[in-house]
mmCIF file of C-alpha atoms in Angstrom:
data_model
loop_
_atom_site.group_PDB
_atom_site.id
_atom_site.type_symbol
_atom_site.label_atom_id
_atom_site.label_comp_id
_atom_site.label_asym_id
_atom_site.label_seq_id
_atom_site.Cartn_x
_atom_site.Cartn_y
_atom_site.Cartn_z
ATOM 1 C CA GLY A 5 -0.011 -0.022 0.004
ATOM 2 C CA ALA A 6 0.881 3.671 -0.126
ATOM 3 C CA GLY A 7 1.587 3.928 3.582
ATOM 4 C CA VAL A 8 1.227 2.209 6.953
ATOM 5 C CA SER A 9 -2.407 1.414 7.562
ATOM 6 C CA GLN A 10 -3.900 0.974 11.042
ATOM 7 C CA SER A 11 -7.377 -0.173 11.969
ATOM 8 C CA PRO A 12 -9.642 0.678 13.538
ATOM 9 C CA SER A 13 -8.948 4.405 13.744
ATOM 10 C CA ASN A 14 -11.038 4.647 16.900
ATOM 11 C CA LYS A 15 -12.001 1.936 19.372
ATOM 12 C CA VAL A 16 -14.224 2.354 22.435
ATOM 13 C CA THR A 17 -14.396 -0.579 24.804
ATOM 14 C CA GLU A 18 -15.490 -1.443 28.309
ATOM 15 C CA LYS A 19 -13.081 -2.091 31.103
ATOM 16 C CA GLY A 20 -12.196 -5.772 31.238
ATOM 17 C CA LYS A 21 -12.801 -6.496 27.541
ATOM 18 C CA ASP A 22 -10.082 -7.631 25.100
ATOM 19 C CA VAL A 23 -9.128 -5.523 22.093
ATOM 20 C CA GLU A 24 -7.164 -6.201 18.904
ATOM 21 C CA LEU A 25 -5.471 -3.450 16.948
ATOM 22 C CA ARG A 26 -4.198 -4.072 13.451
ATOM 23 C CA CYS A 27 -1.191 -2.669 11.548
ATOM 24 C CA ASP A 28 -0.529 -3.176 7.848
ATOM 25 C CA PRO A 29 3.047 -1.990 7.147
ATOM 26 C CA ILE A 30 4.452 -0.755 3.878
ATOM 27 C CA SER A 31 5.132 -3.636 1.558
ATOM 28 C CA GLY A 32 8.711 -4.836 1.767
ATOM 29 C CA HIS A 33 9.418 -3.238 5.139
ATOM 30 C CA THR A 34 11.038 -5.779 7.421
ATOM 31 C CA ALA A 35 10.992 -3.795 10.665
ATOM 32 C CA LEU A 36 7.735 -3.042 12.487
ATOM 33 C CA TYR A 37 7.243 -1.169 15.757
ATOM 34 C CA TRP A 38 4.331 -0.533 18.117
ATOM 35 C CA TYR A 39 4.154 2.526 20.350
ATOM 36 C CA ARG A 40 1.743 4.001 22.852
ATOM 37 C CA GLN A 41 1.156 7.719 23.042
ATOM 38 C CA SER A 42 -0.806 9.012 26.001
ATOM 39 C CA LEU A 43 -2.327 12.484 25.907
ATOM 40 C CA GLY A 44 0.373 15.143 25.879
ATOM 41 C CA GLN A 45 3.133 12.558 26.053
ATOM 42 C CA GLY A 46 5.845 11.315 23.738
ATOM 43 C CA LEU A 47 5.919 7.871 22.212
ATOM 44 C CA GLU A 48 6.444 4.896 24.484
ATOM 45 C CA PHE A 49 8.067 1.940 22.699
ATOM 46 C CA LEU A 50 6.138 -1.340 23.127
ATOM 47 C CA ILE A 51 7.429 -4.034 20.817
ATOM 48 C CA TYR A 52 9.636 -4.487 17.715
ATOM 49 C CA PHE A 53 9.634 -7.076 14.972
ATOM 50 C CA GLN A 54 12.549 -7.550 12.561
ATOM 51 C CA GLY A 55 12.096 -10.064 9.816
ATOM 52 C CA ASN A 56 11.865 -13.598 11.151
ATOM 53 C CA SER A 57 13.770 -12.828 14.354
ATOM 54 C CA ALA A 58 12.217 -13.197 17.785
ATOM 55 C CA PRO A 59 10.460 -9.902 18.680
ATOM 56 C CA ASP A 60 11.887 -7.405 21.126
ATOM 57 C CA LYS A 61 9.146 -7.251 23.761
ATOM 58 C CA SER A 62 11.110 -5.141 26.241
ATOM 59 C CA GLY A 63 8.619 -2.251 26.171
ATOM 60 C CA LEU A 64 5.400 -4.178 26.862
ATOM 61 C CA PRO A 65 4.007 -2.723 30.152
ATOM 62 C CA SER A 66 2.378 -5.922 31.402
ATOM 63 C CA ASP A 67 1.508 -9.488 30.375
ATOM 64 C CA ARG A 68 -1.927 -8.195 29.271
ATOM 65 C CA PHE A 69 -0.189 -6.846 26.169
ATOM 66 C CA SER A 70 0.928 -9.070 23.331
ATOM 67 C CA ALA A 71 1.581 -8.771 19.640
ATOM 68 C CA GLU A 72 2.004 -10.991 16.640
ATOM 69 C CA ARG A 73 3.262 -10.480 13.144
ATOM 70 C CA THR A 74 2.090 -13.032 10.613
ATOM 71 C CA GLY A 75 4.048 -13.842 7.513
ATOM 72 C CA GLY A 76 6.415 -10.920 8.111
ATOM 73 C CA SER A 77 3.695 -8.450 7.217
ATOM 74 C CA VAL A 78 0.488 -7.602 9.141
ATOM 75 C CA SER A 79 0.761 -7.237 12.862
ATOM 76 C CA THR A 80 -1.882 -7.394 15.585
ATOM 77 C CA LEU A 81 -1.510 -5.826 19.026
ATOM 78 C CA THR A 82 -3.764 -7.465 21.610
ATOM 79 C CA ILE A 83 -4.657 -5.958 24.982
ATOM 80 C CA GLN A 84 -6.424 -8.315 27.343
ATOM 81 C CA ARG A 85 -8.697 -7.293 30.212
ATOM 82 C CA THR A 86 -8.390 -3.609 29.272
ATOM 83 C CA GLN A 87 -7.996 -1.024 32.015
ATOM 84 C CA GLN A 88 -8.786 2.675 31.899
ATOM 85 C CA GLU A 89 -5.082 3.506 31.988
ATOM 86 C CA ASP A 90 -4.739 1.721 28.655
ATOM 87 C CA SER A 91 -6.603 4.577 26.991
ATOM 88 C CA ALA A 92 -4.148 6.137 24.506
ATOM 89 C CA VAL A 93 -3.239 6.329 20.857
ATOM 90 C CA TYR A 94 -1.483 3.194 19.656
ATOM 91 C CA LEU A 95 0.880 3.893 16.769
ATOM 92 C CA CYS A 96 2.551 1.491 14.415
ATOM 93 C CA ALA A 97 5.636 2.232 12.307
ATOM 94 C CA SER A 98 7.616 0.302 9.762
ATOM 95 C CA SER A 99 10.997 0.709 8.123
ATOM 96 C CA PHE A 100 12.884 -1.017 5.333
ATOM 97 C CA ARG A 101 15.511 -2.408 7.661
ATOM 98 C CA ARG A 102 16.593 -2.088 11.258
ATOM 99 C CA THR A 103 19.366 0.369 10.618
ATOM 100 C CA ASN A 104 17.280 2.622 8.429
ATOM 101 C CA GLU A 105 16.568 5.755 10.371
ATOM 102 C CA LYS A 106 13.451 6.558 8.359
ATOM 103 C CA LEU A 107 10.358 5.313 10.163
ATOM 104 C CA PHE A 108 6.983 5.547 8.500
ATOM 105 C CA PHE A 109 4.103 5.855 10.905
ATOM 106 C CA GLY A 110 0.452 5.058 10.612
ATOM 107 C CA SER A 111 -2.206 7.431 11.860
ATOM 108 C CA GLY A 112 -2.800 5.331 14.959
ATOM 109 C CA THR A 113 -5.733 3.793 16.778
ATOM 110 C CA GLN A 114 -7.359 5.956 19.467
ATOM 111 C CA LEU A 115 -8.338 3.537 22.236
ATOM 112 C CA SER A 116 -10.801 4.617 24.876
ATOM 113 C CA VAL A 117 -11.529 2.313 27.802
ATOM 114 C CA LEU A 118 -14.675 3.257 29.674
ATOM 115 C CA GLN B 28 13.593 12.528 36.085
ATOM 116 C CA LYS B 29 12.980 11.658 32.427
ATOM 117 C CA GLU B 30 15.942 10.833 30.142
ATOM 118 C CA VAL B 31 14.684 13.372 27.600
ATOM 119 C CA GLU B 32 13.104 16.670 28.630
ATOM 120 C CA GLN B 33 11.415 18.846 26.047
ATOM 121 C CA ASP B 34 10.260 22.475 26.488
ATOM 122 C CA PRO B 35 6.587 21.895 27.062
ATOM 123 C CA GLY B 36 5.048 24.864 25.226
ATOM 124 C CA PRO B 37 2.569 25.473 23.853
ATOM 125 C CA LEU B 38 4.196 27.986 21.595
ATOM 126 C CA SER B 39 2.314 30.572 19.545
ATOM 127 C CA VAL B 40 4.136 32.808 17.064
ATOM 128 C CA PRO B 41 3.189 35.097 14.157
ATOM 129 C CA GLU B 42 3.789 33.978 10.606
ATOM 130 C CA GLY B 43 7.338 34.657 9.510
ATOM 131 C CA ALA B 44 8.864 34.349 13.000
ATOM 132 C CA ILE B 45 11.912 32.257 13.793
ATOM 133 C CA VAL B 46 10.963 29.382 16.093
ATOM 134 C CA SER B 47 13.307 27.591 18.466
ATOM 135 C CA LEU B 48 12.369 24.189 19.896
ATOM 136 C CA ASN B 49 14.615 22.596 22.461
ATOM 137 C CA CYS B 50 15.327 19.320 24.267
ATOM 138 C CA THR B 51 17.791 18.291 26.953
ATOM 139 C CA TYR B 52 18.862 14.794 27.828
ATOM 140 C CA SER B 53 20.743 13.008 30.540
ATOM 141 C CA ASN B 54 22.059 9.862 28.799
ATOM 142 C CA SER B 55 25.498 10.572 27.341
ATOM 143 C CA ALA B 56 25.288 7.418 25.255
ATOM 144 C CA PHE B 57 22.789 8.982 22.885
ATOM 145 C CA GLN B 58 24.422 9.528 19.502
ATOM 146 C CA TYR B 59 21.551 9.847 17.061
ATOM 147 C CA PHE B 60 19.140 12.705 17.296
ATOM 148 C CA MET B 61 15.853 13.195 15.492
ATOM 149 C CA TRP B 62 13.031 15.699 15.213
ATOM 150 C CA TYR B 63 9.527 14.612 14.230
ATOM 151 C CA ARG B 64 6.516 16.671 13.260
ATOM 152 C CA GLN B 65 3.106 15.369 14.225
ATOM 153 C CA TYR B 66 -0.107 16.879 12.923
ATOM 154 C CA SER B 67 -3.335 16.369 14.844
ATOM 155 C CA ARG B 68 -4.653 12.812 14.575
ATOM 156 C CA LYS B 69 -1.667 11.724 12.457
ATOM 157 C CA GLY B 70 1.477 9.747 13.104
ATOM 158 C CA PRO B 71 4.828 11.476 13.482
ATOM 159 C CA GLU B 72 6.840 12.333 10.380
ATOM 160 C CA LEU B 73 10.613 12.480 10.458
ATOM 161 C CA LEU B 74 11.952 16.021 9.838
ATOM 162 C CA MET B 75 15.598 15.914 10.717
ATOM 163 C CA TYR B 76 18.115 13.199 11.602
ATOM 164 C CA THR B 77 21.607 14.026 12.905
ATOM 165 C CA TYR B 78 24.491 12.033 14.217
ATOM 166 C CA SER B 79 26.678 13.382 17.034
ATOM 167 C CA SER B 80 27.309 17.087 17.512
ATOM 168 C CA GLY B 81 26.914 19.747 14.849
ATOM 169 C CA ASN B 82 24.353 21.434 12.678
ATOM 170 C CA LYS B 83 22.234 20.192 9.841
ATOM 171 C CA GLU B 84 20.119 22.335 7.582
ATOM 172 C CA ASP B 85 17.223 21.363 5.344
ATOM 173 C CA GLY B 86 15.302 24.260 3.792
ATOM 174 C CA ARG B 87 13.797 26.344 6.512
ATOM 175 C CA PHE B 88 14.807 23.833 9.218
ATOM 176 C CA THR B 89 18.062 23.674 11.131
ATOM 177 C CA ALA B 90 18.873 21.044 13.726
ATOM 178 C CA GLN B 91 21.657 21.667 16.240
ATOM 179 C CA VAL B 92 23.223 19.137 18.607
ATOM 180 C CA ASP B 93 25.518 20.061 21.453
ATOM 181 C CA LYS B 94 26.573 16.812 23.081
ATOM 182 C CA SER B 95 28.800 18.555 25.599
ATOM 183 C CA SER B 96 25.736 20.356 26.986
ATOM 184 C CA LYS B 97 23.348 17.493 26.231
ATOM 185 C CA TYR B 98 21.152 19.928 24.386
ATOM 186 C CA ILE B 99 19.468 19.795 20.975
ATOM 187 C CA SER B 100 17.464 22.382 19.097
ATOM 188 C CA LEU B 101 15.321 22.715 16.032
ATOM 189 C CA PHE B 102 15.054 26.111 14.376
ATOM 190 C CA ILE B 103 12.321 26.977 11.928
ATOM 191 C CA ARG B 104 12.886 30.056 9.802
ATOM 192 C CA ASP B 105 10.125 32.065 8.187
ATOM 193 C CA SER B 106 7.479 29.990 9.992
ATOM 194 C CA GLN B 107 4.243 29.283 8.135
ATOM 195 C CA PRO B 108 0.752 28.362 9.371
ATOM 196 C CA SER B 109 1.360 24.909 7.850
ATOM 197 C CA ASP B 110 4.156 24.467 10.439
ATOM 198 C CA SER B 111 1.476 24.387 13.164
ATOM 199 C CA ALA B 112 1.891 20.933 14.714
ATOM 200 C CA THR B 113 3.448 19.105 17.666
ATOM 201 C CA TYR B 114 7.231 18.641 17.373
ATOM 202 C CA LEU B 115 8.851 15.668 19.083
ATOM 203 C CA CYS B 116 12.550 15.239 19.690
ATOM 204 C CA ALA B 117 13.902 11.717 19.856
ATOM 205 C CA MET B 118 17.317 10.196 20.436
ATOM 206 C CA SER B 119 18.944 6.785 20.394
ATOM 207 C CA GLN B 120 22.211 5.079 21.250
ATOM 208 C CA ASN B 121 22.406 3.209 17.949
ATOM 209 C CA THR B 122 21.056 3.229 14.454
ATOM 210 C CA ASN B 123 17.833 1.485 15.476
ATOM 211 C CA ALA B 124 15.767 4.687 15.407
ATOM 212 C CA GLY B 125 12.655 2.703 16.253
ATOM 213 C CA LYS B 126 13.870 2.260 19.822
ATOM 214 C CA SER B 127 14.513 5.931 20.393
ATOM 215 C CA THR B 128 13.557 7.769 23.546
ATOM 216 C CA PHE B 129 11.084 10.493 22.748
ATOM 217 C CA GLY B 130 10.352 13.857 24.354
ATOM 218 C CA ASP B 131 6.780 14.718 25.255
ATOM 219 C CA GLY B 132 6.466 17.192 22.374
ATOM 220 C CA THR B 133 5.982 20.941 21.937
ATOM 221 C CA THR B 134 2.800 22.164 20.267
ATOM 222 C CA LEU B 135 3.428 25.078 17.904
ATOM 223 C CA THR B 136 0.835 27.373 16.487
ATOM 224 C CA VAL B 137 1.821 29.826 13.713
ATOM 225 C CA LYS B 138 -0.757 32.554 13.337
ATOM 226 C CA PRO B 139 -1.309 34.157 9.905
#
């Protein structure tokens, strides 16, 4: 596609429910990142996929958060038993390779947990 | 204390003004420094990328890095209403820019 695509753009859920957020990176990009951006805050790194290597999960805030990347392309971020503090914008970015400084971001998913 | 501190703003300037956006950091291992622009409801877009100390210019934008003071700046000359956005500084220890540490952003409004 033309850019990084994220869906849904907005998600409202009830506390305790599970949510899945999707990221479709630019075709051919081997590196994919997930971030969380709370209101008025910078980006908080969550998880990083590079090709077929094991993901770098060092930024995941709790075991309620997990992510998969199927076939080296589409990625899904899952948040189980959502809490109100999970409310934030979840951004995905991809790049051609790990050492490429140019990241391409999607427009994010605004998650609201009521 | 955060590793990266960014002037919080918000900042409001008239069209044509010179804008200075600043970040300080505490981790001396940072070697790569970036500035991103983020429009409302959009993802960040890389503006400037610099390695180590020095200046880098791209059109109306100039990035400065002073590693001895642990201080970086982004200057915007002849600011335009289209420059109105949130600007995020970011820095990393290696070339994996995706694992950068980000500032909280400064929101800039350029008034016509």
